[in-house]
XYZ file of C-alpha atoms in Angstrom:
233
model
C -6.352 -17.343 -0.225
C -8.354 -16.692 -2.979
C -7.870 -14.725 -6.398
C -10.475 -12.940 -8.205
C -9.336 -11.913 -11.706
C -10.785 -8.363 -12.337
C -11.925 -8.525 -16.211
C -8.300 -10.073 -17.174
C -6.613 -6.758 -15.867
C -5.962 -6.962 -12.370
C -5.251 -9.683 -10.006
C -7.132 -9.075 -6.843
C -6.010 -10.923 -3.921
C -8.265 -11.405 -0.988
C -7.524 -12.930 2.063
C -8.284 -13.516 6.100
C -5.648 -11.329 6.517
C -4.474 -9.059 3.419
C -0.606 -10.420 3.306
C 0.857 -7.936 0.421
C -0.586 -5.099 1.303
C 0.116 10.444 6.601
C -1.876 13.246 6.836
C 0.301 13.899 9.867
C 3.366 13.428 10.131
C 4.125 12.861 6.118
C 7.309 11.125 5.477
C 9.743 12.579 3.171
C 10.926 10.168 0.240
C 14.710 9.582 0.351
C 16.485 10.276 -3.217
C 18.159 7.066 -4.571
C 21.602 8.523 -4.186
C 21.155 9.162 -0.448
C 24.003 8.330 1.738
C 21.994 6.961 4.186
C 20.832 4.240 2.422
C 23.061 1.285 2.922
C 23.260 -2.026 0.356
C 21.345 -4.711 1.849
C 20.245 -8.120 0.588
C 16.817 -9.641 0.997
C 17.442 -12.323 3.380
C 19.430 -9.891 5.992
C 16.569 -7.144 5.254
C 13.840 -9.451 6.277
C 16.027 -10.338 9.596
C 17.049 -7.069 10.561
C 13.991 -5.439 9.857
C 12.270 -8.032 11.351
C 14.530 -7.758 14.779
C 14.160 -4.123 14.650
C 10.612 -3.506 14.313
C 9.443 -6.434 16.399
C 10.687 -4.046 19.209
C 8.341 -1.503 18.416
C 5.313 -3.791 18.508
C 2.747 -3.642 19.794
C 1.946 -0.254 18.473
C -1.666 0.375 19.883
C -1.930 4.164 19.813
C -2.285 6.089 16.992
C 1.409 7.671 17.544
C 3.076 4.347 18.068
C 1.416 3.326 14.792
C 2.680 6.267 12.847
C 6.094 5.988 14.429
C 6.260 1.853 13.339
C 5.205 2.895 9.596
C 8.125 5.252 9.149
C 10.480 2.758 10.971
C 9.383 0.531 8.386
C 9.840 2.731 5.849
C 13.318 3.593 6.988
C 14.133 -0.052 6.921
C 12.928 -0.486 3.352
C 14.884 2.131 1.968
C 17.931 0.143 2.951
C 17.147 -2.419 0.657
C 18.974 -2.035 -2.553
C 18.583 -6.194 -3.870
C 15.081 -7.066 -4.066
C 14.401 -10.606 -5.064
C 14.006 -11.670 -8.596
C 9.990 -12.690 -9.382
C 8.972 -14.300 -12.458
C 5.811 -11.673 -13.557
C 2.952 -12.958 -15.364
C 2.179 -11.074 -18.579
C -1.522 -12.345 -18.184
C -2.120 -9.157 -15.861
C -1.890 -5.485 -15.866
C -1.065 -5.615 -12.435
C 0.607 -8.419 -11.032
C 0.923 -9.227 -7.059
C 3.758 -11.913 -6.082
C 4.095 -12.292 -1.951
C 7.967 -12.386 -2.008
C 8.492 -12.843 1.997
C 7.221 -13.322 5.436
C 8.191 -12.527 9.020
C 6.507 -13.007 12.463
C 5.111 -9.566 12.245
C 5.447 -8.249 8.281
C 4.859 -9.612 4.950
C 6.511 -8.447 1.851
C 4.925 -8.114 -1.595
C 6.242 -7.101 -4.951
C 3.937 -5.693 -7.551
C 4.503 -4.724 -11.217
C 2.043 -2.700 -13.375
C 1.843 -2.580 -16.825
C 2.013 0.937 -18.649
C -0.939 3.045 -17.764
C -2.462 0.507 -15.287
C -4.865 2.008 -12.592
C -5.224 0.178 -9.449
C -8.567 1.222 -8.081
C -8.875 2.862 -4.463
C -8.780 0.391 -1.741
C -8.140 0.418 2.025
C -6.172 -1.543 4.496
C -7.895 -1.541 7.621
C -5.857 -2.010 10.921
C -2.570 -2.341 8.761
C 0.867 -0.055 8.000
C 1.750 -0.328 4.599
C 5.300 1.124 3.526
C 5.777 1.073 0.031
C 8.906 1.858 -2.287
C 9.282 1.983 -6.056
C 11.691 -0.216 -7.711
C 11.660 0.965 -11.464
C 9.210 3.156 -13.559
C 6.715 5.650 -12.301
C 3.725 5.400 -10.616
C 1.288 7.697 -9.318
C 0.004 7.367 -5.537
C -3.125 9.385 -4.346
C -3.756 8.710 -0.850
C -7.327 9.233 1.170
C -9.059 9.202 4.637
C -12.820 8.707 5.472
C -14.925 11.901 6.470
C -17.224 10.482 9.132
C -18.165 6.758 9.562
C -17.939 4.177 6.603
C -20.553 1.973 6.006
C -20.265 -1.867 5.645
C -18.904 -3.485 2.873
C -22.400 -4.503 1.885
C -23.868 -0.849 1.355
C -23.970 0.586 -2.024
C -24.378 3.865 -0.103
C -22.209 6.833 -0.809
C -19.292 8.277 1.616
C -16.898 10.874 1.636
C -13.057 10.854 1.415
C -10.750 13.467 1.745
C -7.574 13.314 -0.836
C -4.978 13.732 1.707
C -1.778 12.999 -0.341
C -0.497 12.794 -4.022
C 3.195 11.878 -5.147
C 4.824 10.512 -8.197
C 6.500 7.329 -6.471
C 10.324 6.629 -8.450
C 12.827 4.188 -7.604
C 13.906 4.659 -4.110
C 10.876 6.732 -3.126
C 8.582 5.845 -0.037
C 5.076 6.048 0.351
C 3.270 5.109 3.760
C -0.188 4.655 5.083
C -1.236 3.563 8.713
C -4.374 2.446 10.377
C -5.604 5.938 10.868
C -3.978 8.010 8.319
C -3.855 7.631 4.573
C -5.269 4.271 4.679
C -6.960 4.243 1.676
C -4.864 4.621 -1.714
C -4.899 4.065 -5.520
C -2.006 3.848 -7.792
C -1.612 4.833 -11.620
C 1.409 3.674 -13.410
C 3.264 6.107 -15.468
C 3.738 4.891 -19.772
C 6.404 2.877 -18.975
C 4.913 0.760 -16.467
C 6.422 0.398 -13.082
C 7.313 -1.910 -10.089
C 7.181 -1.429 -6.337
C 7.522 -3.306 -3.044
C 5.224 -3.213 -0.136
C 5.867 -3.909 3.946
C 2.861 -4.830 5.659
C 1.923 -4.888 9.165
C -1.283 -6.014 10.848
C -1.904 -3.999 14.026
C -4.820 -6.153 15.252
C -6.298 -9.568 14.340
C -9.857 -8.714 14.242
C -10.505 -6.527 11.030
C -7.113 -6.537 9.393
C -6.983 -7.350 6.139
C -10.761 -7.168 5.320
C -10.400 -4.914 2.644
C -12.437 -3.454 -0.221
C -11.868 -1.787 -3.530
C -14.040 1.374 -4.282
C -15.131 3.201 -6.885
C -15.085 7.179 -7.029
C -17.789 9.134 -8.406
C -15.726 11.625 -9.873
C -11.988 9.855 -10.754
C -10.887 12.975 -12.061
C -7.450 14.387 -10.445
C -7.761 16.254 -7.189
C -5.670 18.164 -4.730
C -4.638 17.363 -1.518
C -7.707 18.497 0.794
C -10.395 18.076 -1.638
C -13.698 15.965 -0.853
C -14.592 12.911 -3.198
C -17.611 10.747 -2.926
C -17.362 6.839 -3.359
C -19.086 3.656 -2.777
C -17.384 -0.119 -1.978
C -16.957 -2.538 -4.637
C -15.947 -2.483 -8.636
C -19.396 -2.955 -9.668
C -23.099 -1.880 -9.195
């Protein structure tokens, strides 16, 4: 695992496998007081979610992968006691791996007020994200057409597929073929959230990249945008 520090603001985690970290169907977030959420400690969450989700693998079709991440999200929503984390105030975005099973990894993230995590993808991964504290704006995208290689500086098109304000207990998801790019913008009070990430293949999984949008201004679902790989020219 290697860390590339982006200007002292963001701790960018790059790994052989990204261990952080739908256009259709869309997952409806559960409200924090929803009676379907039962108290679940973190160790119990790892055990029960690991057992349940293992039965849903391998998820090789688009439909199976979408169903898998919805099941992961439902399990994550039951977690009411995430582990305690010692955050590093050096970074505007601090990323802490907190758990690992044979099939998924768990990461907690803390963003300082108004922090923006640039858009990035999660190839061959499903990721279920749940807000813990504060509020963070999440935007998801899908590529339009074939993507250029990461080494290319060519522009490519993305379609914004979803936008939501993630608060405590709210859920956001992505899968290999739906909403696989996302970006986060913390609110004025900052935010923390937790990810459950599952690879669906070994080849190409976790070989992710950040990208820059040529016009990062707010867009609506369905809008087309242009971007290129990397954070610098």
